[in-house]
Amino acid sequence: MTEDFYDLLDIPPDASQDEIKDAYREQVRVYHPDLNDDDRAQAQFTAVKTAYDILGDPVERQAYDRLGHKDYVAKRTSGLPSPDVWKSDDGDDEETDGTELNYSESATKSASSATAGSATTGSATAGSSTAGRSSTTTGAGGTGSTAGTASAGTATGTSSATGTQTGTGAAGGDNTATTGRTTNSASGTARGTGGSSETGTQTGSRSETSTGNPVTRWWRQQNFSLPLLWLSLFVYVGGLAQFALANESALASLWADVRATGTDPTGIWSLLSESRHGLETTVAFVQRVEFVTPPLEPTLWYAALAGVVALALGALLVTRIVRRENTWGTVTIDETIVVALALGATTTLVGGPLLAGAALMPLLFGVIVRHTRRLPGWTPSYLYVLPVLAPAAGFVAATAGAASLPVDLAAFVFVPLLGGLVLPVRATIRKHVGR
């Protein structure tokens, strides 16, 4: 059970402001809708942000600590449930008695409810009425009362909570007959027609999706950004190692010539510029790499591999159209992983890990830098992406016949390795040291 905002952020009551900020950032990286395409991510993110807005403000935090969670929520917030109806996402989803609400759902309703009157958590409100009404709601495990404005008639709504509640109320006084229809953020719809007396019945039901799957919960809690950066670099380094093994004798001869030249920069430059010293170009190397014997003619084989990437992109597009309101919204990390798997597998079959790494590094570095910049805290520069674009530029130069040994060394070794290490090393330091 989530007891209060401290529990929600997973911090002790005496946490410092820096600890609160760090905990908030960790939660954001799990629940931010741009990083988590679960249907409940927006609601969970809203609840976490509410907790941070209160605890991150020293004045509000003092009031929160003085009043206690229940009284603070009742007096200073709207639409957030009390602790006894909060349910964490840790499990026991199947044992709910019909009255418990996930805190994330309540936060969403408080942030995006489109009702025409006053609304309480888990209720749908419609129409307008000139008379006040008090109603009593009864769930499978308890009874509570709410008060607000409502139109007479019958209201039926579908919320995101499991269970059914009914309410009956009578209003007295002069009423103006009105008819209204509104839809709240939980897809509930209410209709009503006002009169001098009114009786309303409200029914709500919800089905939880995917919360009972521990694998899904584990996946949603992971931050794959840093591992993806390191993985792309390791794939590329593996490709360089494969190139070095394939040109071992030529590299040994070149190293002997460099040692004989000494430390004179001019002499080393002349040595590297005069010829390739038996080293093949990177384009020639990837063209002869075969992880598997192509089962088709080269043209059909490459077309089939391109079709795999196109199929992955098409599947993601269909999923976006079906499941997401904003079809052309920000690419999520899950989508990035799918594209990276398809691209990495096909480019490895075409030209080995050297080509795969050269394709994966710009993709993953670019997407992750953009996602990180959209979140609170650190905003890494897009300049981190430039070094990992060097191999792609080197392939273009080699294809155009403009490659030389110094260009290859710079484009495929020094720039991507030294420059590409900066971002993951910096992110690793921030993760473990916090600066």
CSV table of C-alpha atoms in Angstrom, one decimal:
chain,number,residue,atom,x,y,z
A,1,MET,CA,0.0,0.0,0.0
A,2,THR,CA,1.3,3.5,-0.8
A,3,GLU,CA,1.0,5.4,2.4
A,4,ASP,CA,1.9,9.0,1.4
A,5,PHE,CA,4.0,11.1,-1.0
A,6,TYR,CA,7.2,10.0,0.6
A,7,ASP,CA,6.3,6.4,0.0
A,8,LEU,CA,5.3,7.2,-3.6
A,9,LEU,CA,8.8,8.6,-4.3
A,10,ASP,CA,10.4,5.8,-2.3
A,11,ILE,CA,12.2,8.1,0.1
A,12,PRO,CA,12.3,8.5,3.9
A,13,PRO,CA,10.4,11.3,5.6
A,14,ASP,CA,13.7,13.1,6.5
A,15,ALA,CA,15.0,13.0,3.0
A,16,SER,CA,16.9,16.1,1.8
A,17,GLN,CA,15.9,18.2,-1.1
A,18,ASP,CA,18.6,16.7,-3.3
A,19,GLU,CA,17.4,13.2,-2.4
A,20,ILE,CA,13.8,14.2,-3.3
A,21,LYS,CA,15.0,15.5,-6.6
A,22,ASP,CA,17.1,12.4,-7.4
A,23,ALA,CA,14.2,10.1,-6.5
A,24,TYR,CA,11.8,12.2,-8.7
A,25,ARG,CA,14.2,11.9,-11.6
A,26,GLU,CA,14.4,8.2,-11.2
A,27,GLN,CA,10.6,7.9,-11.2
A,28,VAL,CA,10.3,10.2,-14.2
A,29,ARG,CA,12.6,8.0,-16.2
A,30,VAL,CA,10.3,5.0,-15.5
A,31,TYR,CA,6.9,6.7,-16.0
A,32,HIS,CA,7.4,9.6,-18.4
A,33,PRO,CA,5.0,8.9,-21.3
A,34,ASP,CA,7.8,9.5,-23.8
A,35,LEU,CA,9.8,6.6,-22.3
A,36,ASN,CA,6.9,4.3,-21.3
A,37,ASP,CA,4.1,3.6,-23.7
A,38,ASP,CA,2.0,1.8,-21.1
A,39,ASP,CA,-1.6,3.1,-21.0
A,40,ARG,CA,-1.2,4.1,-17.4
A,41,ALA,CA,2.2,5.9,-17.7
A,42,GLN,CA,0.7,9.4,-18.1
A,43,ALA,CA,-1.4,8.9,-14.9
A,44,GLN,CA,1.6,7.5,-12.9
A,45,PHE,CA,3.8,10.4,-14.1
A,46,THR,CA,1.2,12.9,-13.1
A,47,ALA,CA,1.0,11.4,-9.6
A,48,VAL,CA,4.7,11.4,-9.2
A,49,LYS,CA,4.9,15.0,-10.4
A,50,THR,CA,2.3,16.0,-7.9
A,51,ALA,CA,4.3,14.4,-5.1
A,52,TYR,CA,7.4,16.2,-6.2
A,53,ASP,CA,5.7,19.6,-6.5
A,54,ILE,CA,4.6,19.3,-2.9
A,55,LEU,CA,7.7,17.8,-1.3
A,56,GLY,CA,10.1,19.7,-3.5
A,57,ASP,CA,8.7,23.0,-2.2
A,58,PRO,CA,10.0,23.6,1.4
A,59,VAL,CA,7.0,25.6,2.4
A,60,GLU,CA,4.5,23.1,1.0
A,61,ARG,CA,6.5,20.3,2.5
A,62,GLN,CA,6.3,21.9,6.0
A,63,ALA,CA,2.5,22.2,5.6
A,64,TYR,CA,2.3,18.6,4.4
A,65,ASP,CA,4.3,17.3,7.3
A,66,ARG,CA,2.3,19.4,9.8
A,67,LEU,CA,-1.1,18.4,8.5
A,68,GLY,CA,-0.4,14.8,7.6
A,69,HIS,CA,-1.2,13.3,4.2
A,70,LYS,CA,-4.9,12.8,4.7
A,71,ASP,CA,-5.7,16.3,5.9
A,72,TYR,CA,-3.3,17.9,3.5
A,73,VAL,CA,-4.9,16.1,0.5
A,74,ALA,CA,-8.4,17.0,1.8
A,75,LYS,CA,-7.6,20.7,2.3
A,76,ARG,CA,-5.1,21.6,-0.4
A,77,THR,CA,-5.5,19.2,-3.3
A,78,SER,CA,-8.4,18.1,-5.5
A,79,GLY,CA,-9.0,14.7,-6.9
A,80,LEU,CA,-6.3,12.8,-5.0
A,81,PRO,CA,-7.5,9.8,-2.9
A,82,SER,CA,-6.7,9.3,0.7
A,83,PRO,CA,-4.0,6.7,1.6
A,84,ASP,CA,-6.4,3.9,2.5
A,85,VAL,CA,-7.5,3.7,-1.1
A,86,TRP,CA,-4.1,4.0,-2.7
A,87,LYS,CA,-2.7,0.8,-4.2
A,88,SER,CA,0.9,0.5,-5.3
A,89,ASP,CA,1.8,-1.3,-8.5
A,90,ASP,CA,3.7,-4.0,-6.6
A,91,GLY,CA,1.2,-6.7,-6.9
A,92,ASP,CA,-2.0,-8.1,-5.4
A,93,ASP,CA,-3.9,-6.7,-8.4
A,94,GLU,CA,-6.2,-9.7,-8.4
A,95,GLU,CA,-7.2,-9.2,-4.8
A,96,THR,CA,-8.7,-5.8,-5.0
A,97,ASP,CA,-12.2,-5.5,-3.4
A,98,GLY,CA,-13.6,-3.0,-5.8
A,99,THR,CA,-12.9,0.1,-3.8
A,100,GLU,CA,-9.2,0.5,-4.2
A,101,LEU,CA,-7.9,2.9,-6.9
A,102,ASN,CA,-4.5,3.1,-8.3
A,103,TYR,CA,-3.1,6.5,-7.3
A,104,SER,CA,-2.1,7.2,-10.9
A,105,GLU,CA,-5.6,7.0,-12.2
A,106,SER,CA,-6.8,9.5,-9.6
A,107,ALA,CA,-4.1,11.9,-10.5
A,108,THR,CA,-5.1,11.7,-14.2
A,109,LYS,CA,-8.7,12.5,-13.3
A,110,SER,CA,-7.6,15.5,-11.3
A,111,ALA,CA,-5.5,16.8,-14.1
A,112,SER,CA,-7.6,16.1,-17.1
A,113,SER,CA,-11.3,15.6,-16.1
A,114,ALA,CA,-13.7,17.3,-18.5
A,115,THR,CA,-16.8,17.4,-16.4
A,116,ALA,CA,-19.2,20.3,-16.0
A,117,GLY,CA,-19.6,20.1,-12.2
A,118,SER,CA,-17.5,19.1,-9.2
A,119,ALA,CA,-16.0,15.6,-9.4
A,120,THR,CA,-14.5,13.3,-6.9
A,121,THR,CA,-12.1,10.4,-7.5
A,122,GLY,CA,-13.7,7.6,-9.4
A,123,SER,CA,-17.0,9.4,-10.2
A,124,ALA,CA,-18.4,10.7,-13.4
A,125,THR,CA,-20.3,14.0,-13.4
A,126,ALA,CA,-22.6,15.3,-16.1
A,127,GLY,CA,-25.0,18.1,-16.9
A,128,SER,CA,-25.7,21.1,-14.6
A,129,SER,CA,-28.1,21.5,-11.7
A,130,THR,CA,-29.0,24.5,-9.6
A,131,ALA,CA,-29.6,22.4,-6.5
A,132,GLY,CA,-27.0,20.7,-4.3
A,133,ARG,CA,-27.0,17.0,-3.7
A,134,SER,CA,-25.3,14.6,-1.4
A,135,SER,CA,-25.0,11.0,-2.5
A,136,THR,CA,-23.8,7.8,-0.9
A,137,THR,CA,-21.6,5.4,-2.9
A,138,THR,CA,-21.2,1.8,-1.9
A,139,GLY,CA,-18.4,-0.5,-3.2
A,140,ALA,CA,-17.7,-4.1,-2.7
A,141,GLY,CA,-15.6,-3.4,0.3
A,142,GLY,CA,-16.8,-0.2,1.9
A,143,THR,CA,-19.1,2.8,1.8
A,144,GLY,CA,-18.3,6.5,1.3
A,145,SER,CA,-20.3,9.7,0.7
A,146,THR,CA,-19.6,12.5,-1.7
A,147,ALA,CA,-21.2,15.8,-2.3
A,148,GLY,CA,-21.3,18.0,-5.3
A,149,THR,CA,-23.5,19.2,-8.1
A,150,ALA,CA,-25.1,16.9,-10.6
A,151,SER,CA,-28.0,16.8,-13.0
A,152,ALA,CA,-30.9,14.6,-12.4
A,153,GLY,CA,-31.3,11.4,-14.3
A,154,THR,CA,-29.2,8.3,-14.7
A,155,ALA,CA,-25.4,8.4,-15.1
A,156,THR,CA,-23.4,5.6,-16.4
A,157,GLY,CA,-19.6,5.6,-16.8
A,158,THR,CA,-16.7,3.3,-17.3
A,159,SER,CA,-13.7,4.2,-15.2
A,160,SER,CA,-10.4,2.4,-14.7
A,161,ALA,CA,-11.2,0.8,-11.4
A,162,THR,CA,-12.6,-2.7,-10.9
A,163,GLY,CA,-15.9,-2.8,-9.0
A,164,THR,CA,-19.3,-1.2,-9.1
A,165,GLN,CA,-20.7,1.7,-7.1
A,166,THR,CA,-24.2,3.0,-7.0
A,167,GLY,CA,-25.5,6.3,-5.6
A,168,THR,CA,-28.9,7.6,-4.9
A,169,GLY,CA,-29.7,11.1,-3.9
A,170,ALA,CA,-32.6,13.5,-3.7
A,171,ALA,CA,-32.5,17.2,-4.2
A,172,GLY,CA,-34.9,19.8,-3.1
A,173,GLY,CA,-35.5,23.4,-4.0
A,174,ASP,CA,-36.1,25.2,-7.3
A,175,ASN,CA,-34.3,23.5,-10.1
A,176,THR,CA,-33.8,24.6,-13.6
A,177,ALA,CA,-34.4,21.8,-16.1
A,178,THR,CA,-31.2,21.2,-18.0
A,179,THR,CA,-29.8,18.5,-20.1
A,180,GLY,CA,-26.1,17.8,-20.3
A,181,ARG,CA,-23.6,15.3,-21.4
A,182,THR,CA,-19.9,15.2,-20.6
A,183,THR,CA,-17.2,12.6,-20.8
A,184,ASN,CA,-14.4,12.4,-18.3
A,185,SER,CA,-10.8,11.2,-18.7
A,186,ALA,CA,-11.7,7.7,-17.8
A,187,SER,CA,-14.0,7.4,-20.7
A,188,GLY,CA,-17.1,7.6,-18.5
A,189,THR,CA,-20.2,9.2,-20.0
A,190,ALA,CA,-23.1,10.7,-18.0
A,191,ARG,CA,-26.4,12.0,-19.0
A,192,GLY,CA,-29.1,13.8,-17.0
A,193,THR,CA,-32.3,15.8,-17.1
A,194,GLY,CA,-33.0,18.1,-14.2
A,195,GLY,CA,-36.2,18.5,-12.4
A,196,SER,CA,-37.5,19.4,-8.9
A,197,SER,CA,-36.5,16.0,-7.5
A,198,GLU,CA,-33.8,13.7,-8.8
A,199,THR,CA,-32.5,10.2,-8.4
A,200,GLY,CA,-29.3,9.0,-10.0
A,201,THR,CA,-27.5,5.8,-10.4
A,202,GLN,CA,-23.8,5.5,-11.3
A,203,THR,CA,-22.0,2.4,-12.3
A,204,GLY,CA,-18.3,2.0,-12.9
A,205,SER,CA,-16.1,-0.8,-13.9
A,206,ARG,CA,-12.5,-1.3,-14.8
A,207,SER,CA,-10.2,-4.0,-16.1
A,208,GLU,CA,-6.5,-3.8,-15.3
A,209,THR,CA,-4.3,-4.6,-18.2
A,210,SER,CA,-0.8,-6.2,-18.0
A,211,THR,CA,-0.3,-5.2,-14.3
A,212,GLY,CA,-0.4,-8.8,-13.2
A,213,ASN,CA,2.5,-9.8,-15.5
A,214,PRO,CA,5.8,-9.5,-13.4
A,215,VAL,CA,7.9,-9.5,-16.6
A,216,THR,CA,6.0,-6.5,-17.9
A,217,ARG,CA,6.3,-4.7,-14.6
A,218,TRP,CA,10.0,-5.4,-14.5
A,219,TRP,CA,10.5,-4.2,-18.0
A,220,ARG,CA,8.7,-0.9,-17.3
A,221,GLN,CA,10.9,-0.2,-14.4
A,222,GLN,CA,14.2,-0.6,-16.3
A,223,ASN,CA,16.2,2.3,-17.8
A,224,PHE,CA,17.8,0.9,-20.9
A,225,SER,CA,19.4,4.1,-22.2
A,226,LEU,CA,22.9,3.7,-20.7
A,227,PRO,CA,23.1,-0.1,-21.6
A,228,LEU,CA,22.1,0.7,-25.2
A,229,LEU,CA,24.9,3.3,-25.5
A,230,TRP,CA,27.5,0.8,-24.2
A,231,LEU,CA,26.1,-2.0,-26.4
A,232,SER,CA,26.4,0.0,-29.6
A,233,LEU,CA,30.0,0.8,-28.7
A,234,PHE,CA,30.8,-2.8,-27.9
A,235,VAL,CA,29.4,-4.0,-31.2
A,236,TYR,CA,31.5,-1.4,-33.1
A,237,VAL,CA,34.6,-2.3,-31.2
A,238,GLY,CA,33.9,-6.0,-32.0
A,239,GLY,CA,33.8,-4.9,-35.7
A,240,LEU,CA,37.2,-3.1,-35.4
A,241,ALA,CA,38.7,-6.2,-33.8
A,242,GLN,CA,37.4,-8.4,-36.6
A,243,PHE,CA,39.0,-5.9,-39.1
A,244,ALA,CA,42.3,-6.0,-37.2
A,245,LEU,CA,42.3,-9.8,-37.2
A,246,ALA,CA,41.6,-9.9,-40.9
A,247,ASN,CA,44.5,-7.5,-41.6
A,248,GLU,CA,46.8,-8.7,-38.9
A,249,SER,CA,50.0,-9.0,-41.1
A,250,ALA,CA,49.5,-5.6,-42.7
A,251,LEU,CA,48.9,-3.9,-39.3
A,252,ALA,CA,52.0,-5.6,-37.9
A,253,SER,CA,54.1,-4.4,-40.8
A,254,LEU,CA,52.7,-0.8,-40.5
A,255,TRP,CA,53.4,-0.8,-36.8
A,256,ALA,CA,57.0,-1.8,-37.4
A,257,ASP,CA,57.4,1.0,-39.9
A,258,VAL,CA,55.9,3.5,-37.5
A,259,ARG,CA,58.3,2.4,-34.8
A,260,ALA,CA,61.2,2.8,-37.2
A,261,THR,CA,60.1,6.3,-38.1
A,262,GLY,CA,60.2,7.4,-34.4
A,263,THR,CA,58.2,10.2,-32.8
A,264,ASP,CA,58.6,12.7,-35.7
A,265,PRO,CA,55.0,13.8,-36.5
A,266,THR,CA,56.0,14.8,-40.1
A,267,GLY,CA,57.6,11.5,-40.7
A,268,ILE,CA,54.6,9.6,-39.4
A,269,TRP,CA,52.2,11.6,-41.5
A,270,SER,CA,54.3,11.0,-44.6
A,271,LEU,CA,54.4,7.3,-43.8
A,272,LEU,CA,50.6,7.0,-43.4
A,273,SER,CA,49.9,9.2,-46.5
A,274,GLU,CA,52.1,7.5,-49.0
A,275,SER,CA,50.1,4.3,-49.2
A,276,ARG,CA,47.7,1.9,-47.4
A,277,HIS,CA,50.5,-0.5,-46.5
A,278,GLY,CA,48.4,-3.5,-47.5
A,279,LEU,CA,45.4,-2.6,-45.5
A,280,GLU,CA,42.1,-3.0,-47.3
A,281,THR,CA,39.5,-0.3,-47.3
A,282,THR,CA,36.6,-0.6,-44.9
A,283,VAL,CA,34.1,-0.9,-47.8
A,284,ALA,CA,36.0,-3.8,-49.3
A,285,PHE,CA,36.2,-5.4,-45.9
A,286,VAL,CA,32.4,-5.3,-45.1
A,287,GLN,CA,31.7,-6.5,-48.7
A,288,ARG,CA,33.6,-9.7,-48.2
A,289,VAL,CA,32.3,-10.4,-44.7
A,290,GLU,CA,29.7,-13.2,-44.7
A,291,PHE,CA,28.3,-14.4,-41.4
A,292,VAL,CA,26.0,-16.7,-43.3
A,293,THR,CA,25.9,-17.9,-46.9
A,294,PRO,CA,23.2,-15.9,-48.6
A,295,PRO,CA,20.4,-18.2,-49.5
A,296,LEU,CA,19.3,-15.9,-52.4
A,297,GLU,CA,21.0,-14.0,-55.1
A,298,PRO,CA,22.7,-10.8,-53.8
A,299,THR,CA,20.0,-8.4,-55.0
A,300,LEU,CA,17.2,-10.5,-53.6
A,301,TRP,CA,19.1,-11.1,-50.3
A,302,TYR,CA,19.7,-7.4,-49.7
A,303,ALA,CA,16.0,-6.7,-50.6
A,304,ALA,CA,14.9,-9.3,-48.1
A,305,LEU,CA,17.0,-7.8,-45.4
A,306,ALA,CA,15.7,-4.3,-46.2
A,307,GLY,CA,12.2,-5.8,-46.0
A,308,VAL,CA,12.9,-7.0,-42.4
A,309,VAL,CA,13.6,-3.4,-41.4
A,310,ALA,CA,10.6,-2.1,-43.3
A,311,LEU,CA,8.4,-4.7,-41.6
A,312,ALA,CA,9.6,-3.7,-38.2
A,313,LEU,CA,8.9,0.0,-38.9
A,314,GLY,CA,5.5,-0.9,-40.4
A,315,ALA,CA,4.5,-2.9,-37.3
A,316,LEU,CA,5.5,0.0,-35.1
A,317,LEU,CA,3.4,2.4,-37.2
A,318,VAL,CA,0.4,0.1,-37.0
A,319,THR,CA,0.8,-0.2,-33.3
A,320,ARG,CA,1.0,3.6,-32.9
A,321,ILE,CA,-2.2,4.1,-35.0
A,322,VAL,CA,-4.1,1.5,-33.0
A,323,ARG,CA,-2.8,2.3,-29.5
A,324,ARG,CA,-1.7,5.9,-29.4
A,325,GLU,CA,-3.7,9.0,-29.6
A,326,ASN,CA,-0.8,11.0,-31.1
A,327,THR,CA,0.4,8.7,-34.0
A,328,TRP,CA,3.4,10.9,-34.8
A,329,GLY,CA,4.5,11.5,-31.2
A,330,THR,CA,7.9,11.0,-29.7
A,331,VAL,CA,9.6,7.7,-30.4
A,332,THR,CA,9.7,5.6,-27.2
A,333,ILE,CA,12.7,3.6,-26.0
A,334,ASP,CA,10.7,0.4,-26.6
A,335,GLU,CA,10.3,1.4,-30.2
A,336,THR,CA,13.9,2.3,-30.4
A,337,ILE,CA,14.9,-1.1,-29.2
A,338,VAL,CA,12.8,-2.8,-31.8
A,339,VAL,CA,14.3,-0.7,-34.6
A,340,ALA,CA,17.8,-1.3,-33.2
A,341,LEU,CA,17.3,-5.0,-33.2
A,342,ALA,CA,16.1,-5.1,-36.7
A,343,LEU,CA,18.8,-2.8,-38.0
A,344,GLY,CA,21.5,-4.5,-36.0
A,345,ALA,CA,20.6,-8.0,-37.2
A,346,THR,CA,20.3,-7.0,-40.9
A,347,THR,CA,23.5,-4.9,-41.0
A,348,THR,CA,25.4,-7.7,-39.2
A,349,LEU,CA,24.3,-10.1,-41.9
A,350,VAL,CA,25.3,-7.7,-44.6
A,351,GLY,CA,28.7,-6.4,-43.4
A,352,GLY,CA,29.4,-7.8,-39.9
A,353,PRO,CA,29.6,-5.9,-36.6
A,354,LEU,CA,31.7,-3.0,-38.0
A,355,LEU,CA,28.8,-2.0,-40.3
A,356,ALA,CA,26.2,-2.8,-37.6
A,357,GLY,CA,28.0,-0.6,-35.0
A,358,ALA,CA,28.4,2.2,-37.5
A,359,ALA,CA,24.6,2.1,-38.0
A,360,LEU,CA,23.5,1.6,-34.4
A,361,MET,CA,25.7,4.3,-32.7
A,362,PRO,CA,24.1,7.3,-34.4
A,363,LEU,CA,20.6,5.9,-34.0
A,364,LEU,CA,20.9,5.1,-30.3
A,365,PHE,CA,23.0,8.1,-29.3
A,366,GLY,CA,20.6,10.5,-31.2
A,367,VAL,CA,17.4,9.1,-29.7
A,368,ILE,CA,18.7,8.8,-26.2
A,369,VAL,CA,20.2,12.3,-26.2
A,370,ARG,CA,16.8,13.7,-27.4
A,371,HIS,CA,14.9,11.7,-24.7
A,372,THR,CA,17.3,12.8,-22.0
A,373,ARG,CA,16.9,16.5,-22.9
A,374,ARG,CA,13.2,16.2,-22.6
A,375,LEU,CA,13.4,15.1,-19.0
A,376,PRO,CA,14.2,17.1,-15.9
A,377,GLY,CA,17.8,17.4,-14.9
A,378,TRP,CA,20.7,16.9,-17.2
A,379,THR,CA,20.4,18.1,-20.8
A,380,PRO,CA,23.3,16.6,-22.8
A,381,SER,CA,24.3,18.4,-26.0
A,382,TYR,CA,23.7,17.0,-29.4
A,383,LEU,CA,27.4,17.4,-29.9
A,384,TYR,CA,27.8,14.0,-28.3
A,385,VAL,CA,26.2,12.5,-31.4
A,386,LEU,CA,28.8,14.0,-33.9
A,387,PRO,CA,31.7,11.6,-33.1
A,388,VAL,CA,29.7,8.5,-33.7
A,389,LEU,CA,28.7,9.8,-37.1
A,390,ALA,CA,32.3,9.6,-38.2
A,391,PRO,CA,32.2,5.9,-39.4
A,392,ALA,CA,29.2,6.6,-41.6
A,393,ALA,CA,31.1,9.5,-43.1
A,394,GLY,CA,34.1,7.2,-43.5
A,395,PHE,CA,32.1,4.7,-45.4
A,396,VAL,CA,30.8,7.4,-47.7
A,397,ALA,CA,34.3,8.7,-48.4
A,398,ALA,CA,35.5,5.1,-49.1
A,399,THR,CA,32.6,4.5,-51.5
A,400,ALA,CA,33.4,7.8,-53.3
A,401,GLY,CA,37.1,6.7,-53.6
A,402,ALA,CA,38.3,9.6,-51.4
A,403,ALA,CA,39.5,7.4,-48.5
A,404,SER,CA,43.1,7.3,-47.4
A,405,LEU,CA,44.8,5.6,-44.5
A,406,PRO,CA,44.8,8.8,-42.3
A,407,VAL,CA,41.1,9.4,-43.1
A,408,ASP,CA,40.3,5.8,-42.2
A,409,LEU,CA,42.2,6.0,-38.9
A,410,ALA,CA,40.5,9.2,-37.9
A,411,ALA,CA,36.9,8.2,-39.1
A,412,PHE,CA,36.9,4.7,-37.9
A,413,VAL,CA,39.2,4.6,-34.9
A,414,PHE,CA,40.2,7.8,-33.1
A,415,VAL,CA,37.0,10.0,-33.5
A,416,PRO,CA,34.3,7.4,-32.8
A,417,LEU,CA,36.2,5.7,-30.0
A,418,LEU,CA,37.5,8.7,-28.1
A,419,GLY,CA,34.4,10.9,-28.9
A,420,GLY,CA,31.9,8.1,-28.6
A,421,LEU,CA,33.1,7.2,-25.1
A,422,VAL,CA,32.4,10.6,-23.7
A,423,LEU,CA,28.6,10.3,-23.4
A,424,PRO,CA,28.3,6.8,-21.8
A,425,VAL,CA,31.2,7.6,-19.5
A,426,ARG,CA,29.6,10.9,-18.5
A,427,ALA,CA,26.3,9.2,-18.0
A,428,THR,CA,27.8,6.4,-15.9
A,429,ILE,CA,29.6,9.0,-13.7
A,430,ARG,CA,26.3,10.9,-13.2
A,431,LYS,CA,24.5,7.7,-12.3
A,432,HIS,CA,26.9,6.5,-9.7
A,433,VAL,CA,28.4,9.8,-8.4
A,434,GLY,CA,25.5,12.2,-9.1
A,435,ARG,CA,27.5,14.9,-10.9
